[in-house]
Amino acid sequence: MYKKIKETAEWLQKRMPNAPKTAIVLGTGLGQLAERIERILSIPYSEIPNFPVSTVEGHAGELIFGRLGGVEVMAMEGRFHYYEGYSMQQVTFPVRVMYELGIKTLFVSNAAGGTNPDFKIGDLMIITDHINYMPENPLHGPNIPTGPRFPDMGEAYSKELIAKADKIAEEHGIKVQHGVYLATQGPTYETPSEYRMFAKWGADAVGMSTVPEVIVANHCGIKVFGMSIITDLGGMDNPPKVTHEEVQKAAQAVQPLMATIMEEMLKAV
Ligand code: HPA
């Protein structure tokens, strides 16, 4: 595994047009940010040695090297989800490669269902912490020597970066919520009872991604900043039906605001 990570990093190193220190995983809700990136090089995942092979129709995405707001950045347009059938090692492989390439800060984004009664559809939530409710931990197995066997997770999401984001949001008049993101393996959305249970556990939002990448980033000493777009709400007695289309629509509407925060964050780190 470690050999493959090194191999891929060496392959990319030879082609990288710049040396970014920050990487962004463009999940649901950050498509617009991808358009704002001044691209220097884009490499389809299918051309990168050892990158997971797509299990779904269409292309899995591409790795972008470029500049955003004048700052060098590496971006993953499209991520690998556990529910697609990838192993945890495959889901987090790109983050391992990022570490080898010198990435120090990782920004992540996603769409999530709100379980906090104070949230509304279309809210932006800064992730303050997470609950790993996926069936496996990506560090399962022999320890890769980028971090300890038993890594501390006391500050999985950098408090310093959260404070910076709060300041940026305030300066731009963007309202943000704060909360705990719980990850399930998906692909089902939650039953009303599950939403209620997660809320009782301390979750403010539920989704199907992000946590594996964040665990591995922490294991590598990469600082993390994450945001969720609240695309639907669960836990009520008569919850509205959640569909993928509605999730996409709700995400679309607030994309520009999240993109602005991420772009300003990039300049601030
Ligand atoms: N649950 C899980 N994942 C999601 C949700 C949800 O309600 N909304 C968007 N992604």
Coordinates of C-alpha atoms in Angstrom, one line a residue, residues 31-264:
G31 CA -18.7 22.6 -8.3
Q32 CA -18.7 26.3 -8.8
L33 CA -15.4 26.6 -7.0
A34 CA -14.0 24.2 -9.6
E35 CA -14.9 26.7 -12.3
R36 CA -13.2 29.6 -10.4
I37 CA -9.9 27.7 -10.4
E38 CA -7.5 28.9 -13.0
R39 CA -6.4 25.5 -14.3
I40 CA -2.8 24.8 -15.2
L41 CA -3.2 21.0 -15.4
S42 CA -6.1 18.6 -15.1
I43 CA -5.5 14.8 -15.0
P44 CA -8.4 12.4 -15.2
Y45 CA -8.2 9.9 -12.3
S46 CA -8.2 7.1 -14.9
E47 CA -4.8 8.2 -16.1
I48 CA -3.2 8.4 -12.6
P49 CA -1.3 5.1 -11.7
N50 CA -2.9 3.3 -8.7
F51 CA -5.8 5.7 -8.4
P52 CA -9.1 3.8 -7.8
V53 CA -10.8 2.7 -10.9
S54 CA -14.3 4.1 -11.3
T55 CA -17.1 1.7 -10.4
V56 CA -19.8 3.9 -11.8
E57 CA -20.7 4.9 -15.3
G58 CA -19.2 8.1 -16.6
H59 CA -15.9 9.5 -15.4
A60 CA -14.9 9.5 -11.8
G61 CA -13.3 12.9 -11.9
E62 CA -10.0 14.6 -12.2
L63 CA -7.2 16.1 -10.3
I64 CA -6.7 19.8 -10.9
F65 CA -3.6 21.8 -10.4
G66 CA -4.0 25.6 -10.6
R67 CA -4.6 28.8 -8.8
L68 CA -7.5 30.2 -6.9
G69 CA -7.5 33.8 -5.9
G70 CA -3.8 33.8 -6.9
V71 CA -2.9 31.0 -4.5
E72 CA -1.6 27.6 -5.8
V73 CA -4.0 24.8 -5.2
M74 CA -4.6 21.2 -5.9
A75 CA -8.3 20.1 -6.2
M76 CA -10.1 16.8 -6.5
E77 CA -13.1 17.2 -8.7
G78 CA -15.1 14.2 -7.6
R79 CA -14.4 11.9 -4.6
F80 CA -14.6 8.2 -4.0
H81 CA -17.5 7.1 -1.8
Y82 CA -17.5 4.0 0.3
Y83 CA -21.1 3.2 -0.8
E84 CA -19.9 2.9 -4.4
G85 CA -18.0 -0.2 -3.3
Y86 CA -14.5 1.2 -2.8
S87 CA -12.5 0.0 0.2
M88 CA -11.6 2.6 2.8
Q89 CA -8.0 2.4 1.6
Q90 CA -9.2 3.4 -1.9
V91 CA -11.5 6.2 -0.6
T92 CA -8.5 7.7 1.2
F93 CA -5.7 6.9 -1.2
P94 CA -5.8 10.5 -2.7
V95 CA -5.3 12.0 0.7
R96 CA -2.3 9.8 1.3
V97 CA -0.8 10.9 -2.0
M98 CA -1.5 14.6 -1.1
Y99 CA 0.6 14.2 2.0
E100 CA 3.5 12.8 0.0
L101 CA 3.1 15.8 -2.4
G102 CA 3.6 18.3 0.5
I103 CA 0.0 19.2 1.2
K104 CA -0.4 20.8 4.7
T105 CA -4.0 21.8 4.7
L106 CA -7.1 20.1 3.3
F107 CA -10.5 21.7 2.7
V108 CA -13.5 19.3 2.4
S109 CA -17.1 19.9 1.5
N110 CA -20.3 17.9 1.3
A111 CA -24.0 17.9 1.3
A112 CA -25.7 16.7 4.4
G113 CA -29.1 16.2 6.1
G114 CA -29.7 18.4 9.1
T115 CA -30.7 16.8 12.3
N116 CA -30.4 20.0 14.4
P117 CA -33.9 21.5 14.8
D118 CA -32.5 25.0 14.4
F119 CA -31.2 24.3 10.9
K120 CA -32.9 25.2 7.7
I121 CA -32.5 23.8 4.2
G122 CA -29.8 25.8 2.4
D123 CA -27.8 26.5 5.6
L124 CA -24.0 26.3 5.5
M125 CA -22.5 24.4 8.4
I126 CA -18.9 24.7 9.4
I127 CA -17.9 21.2 10.6
T128 CA -16.6 21.4 14.2
D129 CA -16.2 17.7 14.8
H130 CA -17.4 14.4 13.4
I131 CA -18.8 11.0 14.5
N132 CA -17.5 8.0 12.5
Y133 CA -20.6 5.8 12.0
M134 CA -19.1 4.1 9.0
P135 CA -18.5 0.3 9.4
E136 CA -14.8 0.6 9.1
N137 CA -12.0 3.0 10.0
P138 CA -9.6 3.9 7.1
L139 CA -6.6 3.2 9.4
H140 CA -7.6 -0.4 9.9
G141 CA -4.7 -2.6 9.1
P142 CA -0.9 -2.2 9.3
N143 CA 0.0 1.3 10.4
I144 CA 1.3 3.5 7.6
P145 CA 4.2 5.4 9.1
T146 CA 2.9 8.9 8.5
G147 CA 1.4 9.0 12.0
P148 CA 1.0 7.0 15.2
R149 CA -0.8 3.7 15.5
F150 CA -3.4 5.3 17.8
P151 CA -3.8 8.9 16.5
D152 CA -5.3 11.6 18.6
M153 CA -8.6 13.0 17.2
G154 CA -9.1 15.8 19.7
E155 CA -9.0 18.5 17.1
A156 CA -9.9 16.7 13.8
Y157 CA -11.1 20.1 12.4
S158 CA -8.6 22.9 13.1
K159 CA -9.9 25.4 15.5
E160 CA -7.6 28.0 14.0
L161 CA -9.1 27.5 10.6
I162 CA -12.7 27.5 12.0
A163 CA -11.9 30.9 13.6
K164 CA -10.6 32.2 10.3
A165 CA -13.7 31.0 8.5
D166 CA -16.0 32.7 11.1
K167 CA -14.2 35.9 10.5
I168 CA -14.5 35.6 6.7
A169 CA -18.2 34.7 6.9
E170 CA -18.8 37.7 9.1
E171 CA -16.9 40.1 6.8
H172 CA -18.9 38.8 3.8
G173 CA -22.2 38.9 5.6
I174 CA -22.6 35.1 5.1
K175 CA -24.6 33.3 7.9
V176 CA -23.0 30.1 9.0
Q177 CA -24.0 27.3 11.4
H178 CA -21.6 25.1 13.3
G179 CA -22.0 21.5 14.0
V180 CA -21.0 17.9 14.2
Y181 CA -21.1 15.8 11.0
L182 CA -22.0 12.1 11.3
A183 CA -21.0 9.8 8.4
T184 CA -23.0 6.7 7.6
Q185 CA -22.0 4.2 4.9
G186 CA -25.1 5.1 2.8
P187 CA -26.4 4.8 0.2
T188 CA -29.8 5.0 2.0
Y189 CA -30.9 8.2 3.5
E190 CA -32.0 7.9 7.1
T191 CA -35.3 6.6 8.5
P192 CA -37.0 9.2 10.9
S193 CA -35.9 7.0 13.8
E194 CA -32.3 7.0 12.6
Y195 CA -32.3 10.8 12.2
R196 CA -33.6 11.1 15.8
M197 CA -31.1 8.7 17.1
F198 CA -28.2 10.6 15.5
A199 CA -29.5 13.9 16.8
K200 CA -29.5 12.4 20.3
W201 CA -26.0 11.1 19.8
G202 CA -24.9 14.7 19.2
A203 CA -24.9 14.9 15.4
D204 CA -26.1 18.1 13.8
A205 CA -25.9 16.8 10.2
V206 CA -25.7 13.4 8.5
G207 CA -23.9 12.5 5.3
M208 CA -22.1 9.7 3.5
S209 CA -18.6 11.0 2.9
T210 CA -15.7 13.1 4.3
V211 CA -15.0 11.3 7.6
P212 CA -12.6 8.7 6.0
E213 CA -10.6 11.5 4.3
V214 CA -10.5 13.6 7.5
I215 CA -9.2 10.7 9.6
V216 CA -6.4 10.0 7.2
A217 CA -5.5 13.7 6.9
N218 CA -5.2 13.8 10.7
H219 CA -3.1 10.7 10.6
C220 CA -0.7 12.6 8.2
G221 CA -0.7 15.8 10.2
I222 CA -2.7 17.7 7.6
K223 CA -4.9 20.4 9.0
V224 CA -8.5 20.1 8.0
F225 CA -11.3 22.6 7.4
G226 CA -14.8 21.3 6.4
M227 CA -18.2 22.6 5.5
S228 CA -21.5 21.0 4.8
I229 CA -24.5 22.3 2.9
I230 CA -27.7 21.4 4.7
T231 CA -29.8 20.0 1.8
D232 CA -32.6 18.4 3.7
L233 CA -33.9 17.9 7.2
G234 CA -34.7 14.7 9.1
G235 CA -36.0 13.7 12.5
M236 CA -39.4 15.3 12.3
D237 CA -42.6 13.3 12.8
N238 CA -43.6 13.8 9.2
P239 CA -40.3 14.3 7.4
P240 CA -40.4 15.4 3.8
K241 CA -39.1 12.8 1.3
V242 CA -35.4 13.2 0.4
T243 CA -34.4 12.8 -3.2
H244 CA -31.0 13.1 -4.8
E245 CA -32.5 15.9 -7.1
E246 CA -33.6 17.9 -4.1
V247 CA -30.3 17.6 -2.5
Q248 CA -28.6 18.8 -5.6
K249 CA -31.0 21.7 -6.0
A250 CA -30.6 22.9 -2.4
A251 CA -26.8 22.6 -2.8
Q252 CA -26.8 24.6 -6.0
A253 CA -28.5 27.6 -4.4
V254 CA -25.8 28.2 -1.7
Q255 CA -22.8 27.1 -3.7
P256 CA -21.5 30.6 -4.4
L257 CA -21.5 31.4 -0.7
M258 CA -19.5 28.3 0.2
A259 CA -17.2 28.9 -2.7
T260 CA -16.5 32.4 -1.5
I261 CA -15.6 31.2 2.0
M262 CA -13.3 28.5 0.6
E263 CA -11.6 30.9 -1.8
E264 CA -11.0 33.5 1.0

